[in-house]
């Protein structure tokens, strides 16, 4: 499509007129328009335009000064918009549609609400709840920036130059003033800069606060899930009652069992505070729903470019037909995706670099979710839509994981006894994925956990299966595209050593693996990948080189998934009593052999909070999954009774 012209505007405008100044509604959708095609000189002649449709084009930005001061309705769906600040030129706007712009996030929704005080509807939904959130954020940020100004000015000497002082204050405020969840940090930094500049301009005397109407957010509904094949849920569970508001924020410390630092080198107990207990996967948002089982969770990678090393505090959880993304600090469910008839068993994140048609690079965090239907859904959760569906297996998918070195490589493991390596690629111009199959790995039993080998993730993949722990060669320069297990690892000597279930598997560091299963009731095994691999020779069954054993629950129940924090030397695992077992194994890994033969006690056992701590009637529940973020700041546990529990390390 070339530049717009008056005849086209008159043809597509309403009411029909030979004068542009009389057109009130204009449809420019589906014309493959780029930003440079929107000529401000031409469009400013539409003096009475109240409704404009720019959907289904290729717009990356809206030009400034379009001169449409009377515009009340704007549709910009299915474009490539990456910034919304130009919308401030439409102060009378009441309805706005931005769906299908994959580079816009929740931060942009908040910016829109701040910039357009008369906005009533966004993407067809009431905008007042977002306005209320923005009002609260704006009020708190104003208080904090003002306090920072007073502290900053008090520290100055009289001879410092005013211009330098102003620039330094704005920089320090953006750097030091923080509030709200990490997922909203782009919006809060944007507002902090605006408030700071306004303070500087007024000499610290006044700050404008937006007048935004309030409205309570509405609850969302979740449908009844189906049972997971082979699920293990104990009978006779007593009820666990939480507040009908779904979230209980607690301040008393969780009950822990720990040991102070002793002469044996054991580690001191960690201080963990219970923050939130959520029922965000409940059927119809009912607090009485204690049947929806939650299966897996994963922390979102820190997504902002130029902020390497920043800690993620957003966690994805799955259970029933819903996937939720939760901010651990506030307990707010940031995003929720539902697939009626599905039951999600596993989630995994990857960070993709996407190049727009204009050649700009954007960073996407994509969440893969899979379960009962054997399909993988690729979710752009910040933009709120599903980018693609991979029909990966004919049976349910038990677990999945992304390669740590290839951001588009995804492993899926299914009850059909196959593991498949996919290349999901990057989104095309329609922002959908076209996945291709790279490898098929055959198993003799159902794979339960996947774990690329930390020191050589492009070469070998470990899997904990119902029949044992197996290893495959996954090098893509080999000709065979369908492969069988290369080595099976066993954890004890004797004829009964093989064929035992391994339902927990994770690397503690580049070499040490933590695993657990039916072969070692009451223990978690730490073993060396490198020493075991060197000793295998040409054997297809190899005994692992055990470094240490960790004392754990003696339960015979299965499907308790362990996890690790490699940077912190932490191993985590839940149990059937609702406890979280925490092991700081750094001292063990530094010891010279021979290591202690007896299983090592946990650093501490984090107990389920007592009823009086919650202010509710709470009985024990089974913790089947527990995961911490890389810096071990937040810990998330999932239960068999539809509870997401979040702790914070103090």
PDB file of C-alpha atoms in Angstrom, residues 226-229 320 339-346 368-378 388-400 410-420 422 435 437:
ATOM      1  CA  UNK A 226      -9.551 -34.351  34.305  1.00  0.00           C
ATOM      2  CA  UNK A 227      -7.278 -36.684  36.254  1.00  0.00           C
ATOM      3  CA  UNK A 228      -3.682 -37.217  35.238  1.00  0.00           C
ATOM      4  CA  UNK A 229      -2.813 -40.710  33.977  1.00  0.00           C
ATOM      5  CA  UNK A 320      -6.268 -28.317  35.712  1.00  0.00           C
ATOM      6  CA  UNK A 339      -7.592 -24.413  27.511  1.00  0.00           C
ATOM      7  CA  UNK A 340     -10.980 -26.070  28.117  1.00  0.00           C
ATOM      8  CA  UNK A 341     -10.710 -29.861  28.282  1.00  0.00           C
ATOM      9  CA  UNK A 342      -6.937 -29.822  28.836  1.00  0.00           C
ATOM     10  CA  UNK A 343      -5.059 -30.714  31.996  1.00  0.00           C
ATOM     11  CA  UNK A 344      -1.596 -29.181  32.105  1.00  0.00           C
ATOM     12  CA  UNK A 345       1.218 -31.268  33.608  1.00  0.00           C
ATOM     13  CA  UNK A 346       4.350 -29.271  32.740  1.00  0.00           C
ATOM     14  CA  UNK A 368       5.587 -23.776  26.762  1.00  0.00           C
ATOM     15  CA  UNK A 369       2.759 -25.670  28.475  1.00  0.00           C
ATOM     16  CA  UNK A 370       1.710 -29.278  27.833  1.00  0.00           C
ATOM     17  CA  UNK A 371      -0.363 -32.062  29.334  1.00  0.00           C
ATOM     18  CA  UNK A 372      -3.162 -34.549  28.821  1.00  0.00           C
ATOM     19  CA  UNK A 373      -3.885 -33.884  25.135  1.00  0.00           C
ATOM     20  CA  UNK A 374      -0.297 -34.411  23.972  1.00  0.00           C
ATOM     21  CA  UNK A 375      -0.113 -30.864  22.634  1.00  0.00           C
ATOM     22  CA  UNK A 376       2.401 -28.120  23.421  1.00  0.00           C
ATOM     23  CA  UNK A 377       1.022 -24.609  23.615  1.00  0.00           C
ATOM     24  CA  UNK A 378       3.513 -21.772  23.098  1.00  0.00           C
ATOM     25  CA  UNK A 388       1.239 -21.788  18.324  1.00  0.00           C
ATOM     26  CA  UNK A 389       0.272 -25.371  19.106  1.00  0.00           C
ATOM     27  CA  UNK A 390       2.551 -28.357  18.479  1.00  0.00           C
ATOM     28  CA  UNK A 391       0.690 -31.667  18.182  1.00  0.00           C
ATOM     29  CA  UNK A 392       3.631 -33.474  19.660  1.00  0.00           C
ATOM     30  CA  UNK A 393       2.359 -36.868  20.884  1.00  0.00           C
ATOM     31  CA  UNK A 394      -0.687 -39.110  20.665  1.00  0.00           C
ATOM     32  CA  UNK A 395      -0.651 -39.618  24.433  1.00  0.00           C
ATOM     33  CA  UNK A 396      -0.269 -37.239  27.356  1.00  0.00           C
ATOM     34  CA  UNK A 397       2.956 -35.280  27.795  1.00  0.00           C
ATOM     35  CA  UNK A 398       4.452 -35.908  31.233  1.00  0.00           C
ATOM     36  CA  UNK A 399       7.178 -33.258  31.156  1.00  0.00           C
ATOM     37  CA  UNK A 400       9.092 -30.892  28.881  1.00  0.00           C
ATOM     38  CA  UNK A 410      12.422 -28.115  23.164  1.00  0.00           C
ATOM     39  CA  UNK A 411      12.312 -31.678  24.568  1.00  0.00           C
ATOM     40  CA  UNK A 412       8.893 -33.282  25.164  1.00  0.00           C
ATOM     41  CA  UNK A 413       8.450 -36.580  27.046  1.00  0.00           C
ATOM     42  CA  UNK A 414       5.235 -38.573  26.761  1.00  0.00           C
ATOM     43  CA  UNK A 415       3.318 -41.544  28.084  1.00  0.00           C
ATOM     44  CA  UNK A 416       3.787 -43.001  24.577  1.00  0.00           C
ATOM     45  CA  UNK A 417       7.350 -43.811  25.785  1.00  0.00           C
ATOM     46  CA  UNK A 418       9.016 -41.358  23.460  1.00  0.00           C
ATOM     47  CA  UNK A 419      11.055 -38.209  23.942  1.00  0.00           C
ATOM     48  CA  UNK A 420      11.071 -35.819  20.986  1.00  0.00           C
ATOM     49  CA  UNK A 422      11.743 -30.024  18.519  1.00  0.00           C
ATOM     50  CA  UNK A 435       7.984 -26.267  14.725  1.00  0.00           C
ATOM     51  CA  UNK A 437      11.044 -32.401  14.650  1.00  0.00           C
TER      52      UNK A 437
END
